[in-house]
Amino acid sequence: ICECGEAGVAPASPPPPPSPCDEQSWPDLDHGTVCGPCKVLVDNFETTYGTCGGYCASINRTCTGAWEEHGDSCLVDHPMECFTQLKSSDAICECGEAGVAPASPP
């Protein structure tokens, strides 16, 4: 016995898996902006954190990526190092899972 759904209707796709980082709970999200898994647009960047390494450390995580953003968005202007100081009110920071250090480059 076969069961058929309505013609032309695709089955509902499952929701994406939840992020392991719970970014919405992180402090100083600029307009609540999440750029990807464990990657957020940080507000009060220069005055409070100074670097993405400083931001990630404030939430007991390790910095795995840092970028200068363009126009209060997730658009990347240019990449930075985790401990690059930037005279900007915001930046994109990616923080690894709690207690997980990034792999060393070869």
mmCIF file of C-alpha atoms in Angstrom:
data_model
loop_
_atom_site.group_PDB
_atom_site.id
_atom_site.type_symbol
_atom_site.label_atom_id
_atom_site.label_comp_id
_atom_site.label_asym_id
_atom_site.label_seq_id
_atom_site.Cartn_x
_atom_site.Cartn_y
_atom_site.Cartn_z
ATOM 1 C CA ILE A 1 0.000 0.000 0.000
ATOM 2 C CA CYS A 2 1.350 3.410 -0.960
ATOM 3 C CA GLU A 3 0.469 6.721 0.625
ATOM 4 C CA CYS A 4 0.858 9.857 -1.402
ATOM 5 C CA GLY A 5 0.925 13.468 -0.292
ATOM 6 C CA GLU A 6 -0.580 16.326 -2.247
ATOM 7 C CA ALA A 7 0.872 16.733 -5.720
ATOM 8 C CA GLY A 8 3.648 19.312 -5.882
ATOM 9 C CA VAL A 9 3.966 19.693 -2.111
ATOM 10 C CA ALA A 10 7.387 18.840 -0.723
ATOM 11 C CA PRO A 11 7.542 17.349 2.756
ATOM 12 C CA ALA A 12 8.410 19.875 5.431
ATOM 13 C CA SER A 13 12.148 20.093 5.927
ATOM 14 C CA PRO A 14 13.393 19.656 9.481
ATOM 15 C CA PRO A 15 14.467 22.829 11.288
ATOM 16 C CA PRO A 16 18.207 23.504 11.337
ATOM 17 C CA PRO A 17 20.003 22.046 14.337
ATOM 18 C CA PRO A 18 20.347 24.464 17.242
ATOM 19 C CA SER A 19 23.672 26.230 17.526
ATOM 20 C CA PRO A 20 25.918 24.893 20.291
ATOM 21 C CA CYS A 21 26.613 28.482 21.360
ATOM 22 C CA ASP A 22 23.224 30.042 22.264
ATOM 23 C CA GLU A 23 24.364 33.344 20.702
ATOM 24 C CA GLN A 24 21.214 35.238 21.730
ATOM 25 C CA SER A 25 22.382 34.980 25.353
ATOM 26 C CA TRP A 26 25.746 36.636 24.566
ATOM 27 C CA PRO A 27 26.245 40.249 25.739
ATOM 28 C CA ASP A 28 26.388 43.365 23.557
ATOM 29 C CA LEU A 29 24.915 41.981 20.344
ATOM 30 C CA ASP A 30 24.602 44.937 17.967
ATOM 31 C CA HIS A 31 20.866 45.018 17.141
ATOM 32 C CA GLY A 32 20.699 41.349 18.225
ATOM 33 C CA THR A 33 22.670 40.379 15.113
ATOM 34 C CA VAL A 34 23.907 36.779 14.859
ATOM 35 C CA CYS A 35 26.109 36.227 11.782
ATOM 36 C CA GLY A 36 26.383 32.441 11.982
ATOM 37 C CA PRO A 37 27.046 29.631 14.430
ATOM 38 C CA CYS A 38 29.043 31.125 17.336
ATOM 39 C CA LYS A 39 29.582 34.325 15.280
ATOM 40 C CA VAL A 40 28.021 37.671 16.265
ATOM 41 C CA LEU A 41 28.146 41.389 15.595
ATOM 42 C CA VAL A 42 29.538 42.845 18.842
ATOM 43 C CA ASP A 43 28.504 46.323 19.994
ATOM 44 C CA ASN A 44 30.613 48.471 22.380
ATOM 45 C CA PHE A 45 33.625 46.771 20.824
ATOM 46 C CA GLU A 46 36.379 49.331 21.387
ATOM 47 C CA THR A 47 35.091 50.734 24.694
ATOM 48 C CA THR A 48 34.291 47.445 26.439
ATOM 49 C CA TYR A 49 36.279 44.588 24.872
ATOM 50 C CA GLY A 50 39.075 46.009 22.703
ATOM 51 C CA THR A 51 39.522 42.773 20.737
ATOM 52 C CA CYS A 52 37.467 39.734 19.768
ATOM 53 C CA GLY A 53 39.753 37.745 22.065
ATOM 54 C CA GLY A 54 38.636 40.010 24.909
ATOM 55 C CA TYR A 55 34.976 39.611 23.965
ATOM 56 C CA CYS A 56 35.165 35.818 23.767
ATOM 57 C CA ALA A 57 37.089 35.627 27.052
ATOM 58 C CA SER A 58 34.283 37.633 28.699
ATOM 59 C CA ILE A 59 31.905 34.740 27.953
ATOM 60 C CA ASN A 60 34.440 32.001 28.809
ATOM 61 C CA ARG A 61 35.091 31.085 25.197
ATOM 62 C CA THR A 62 38.090 31.185 22.855
ATOM 63 C CA CYS A 63 38.215 33.478 19.830
ATOM 64 C CA THR A 64 38.213 31.535 16.551
ATOM 65 C CA GLY A 65 37.682 34.441 14.130
ATOM 66 C CA ALA A 66 37.512 38.238 13.894
ATOM 67 C CA TRP A 67 36.401 40.635 11.172
ATOM 68 C CA GLU A 68 35.734 44.337 10.716
ATOM 69 C CA GLU A 69 32.157 44.643 9.531
ATOM 70 C CA HIS A 70 30.595 46.925 6.956
ATOM 71 C CA GLY A 71 27.494 48.970 7.737
ATOM 72 C CA ASP A 72 26.322 47.435 11.050
ATOM 73 C CA SER A 73 25.834 44.092 9.339
ATOM 74 C CA CYS A 74 27.438 40.688 8.868
ATOM 75 C CA LEU A 75 29.128 41.896 5.679
ATOM 76 C CA VAL A 76 32.895 41.582 6.131
ATOM 77 C CA ASP A 77 35.008 44.637 5.361
ATOM 78 C CA HIS A 78 38.270 42.811 6.140
ATOM 79 C CA PRO A 79 39.500 39.948 8.332
ATOM 80 C CA MET A 80 41.459 40.587 11.531
ATOM 81 C CA GLU A 81 43.378 38.573 14.103
ATOM 82 C CA CYS A 82 41.599 37.718 17.369
ATOM 83 C CA PHE A 83 43.751 40.198 19.273
ATOM 84 C CA THR A 84 43.688 43.038 16.736
ATOM 85 C CA GLN A 85 42.652 46.268 18.452
ATOM 86 C CA LEU A 86 40.193 48.219 16.370
ATOM 87 C CA LYS A 87 38.954 51.779 16.800
ATOM 88 C CA SER A 88 35.369 50.857 15.995
ATOM 89 C CA SER A 89 32.142 50.589 17.938
ATOM 90 C CA ASP A 90 31.440 47.149 16.506
ATOM 91 C CA ALA A 91 33.082 44.112 14.930
ATOM 92 C CA ILE A 92 32.221 40.523 14.030
ATOM 93 C CA CYS A 93 33.595 37.992 16.506
ATOM 94 C CA GLU A 94 33.479 34.210 16.343
ATOM 95 C CA CYS A 95 33.946 32.378 19.632
ATOM 96 C CA GLY A 96 34.556 28.649 19.855
ATOM 97 C CA GLU A 97 32.594 26.392 22.131
ATOM 98 C CA ALA A 98 33.195 26.898 25.818
ATOM 99 C CA GLY A 99 36.516 25.471 26.903
ATOM 100 C CA VAL A 100 37.531 24.430 23.374
ATOM 101 C CA ALA A 101 40.765 25.943 22.078
ATOM 102 C CA PRO A 102 41.098 26.412 18.298
ATOM 103 C CA ALA A 103 43.392 24.086 16.394
ATOM 104 C CA SER A 104 46.863 25.452 15.805
ATOM 105 C CA PRO A 105 47.666 26.194 12.170
ATOM 106 C CA PRO A 106 50.209 23.812 10.616
#
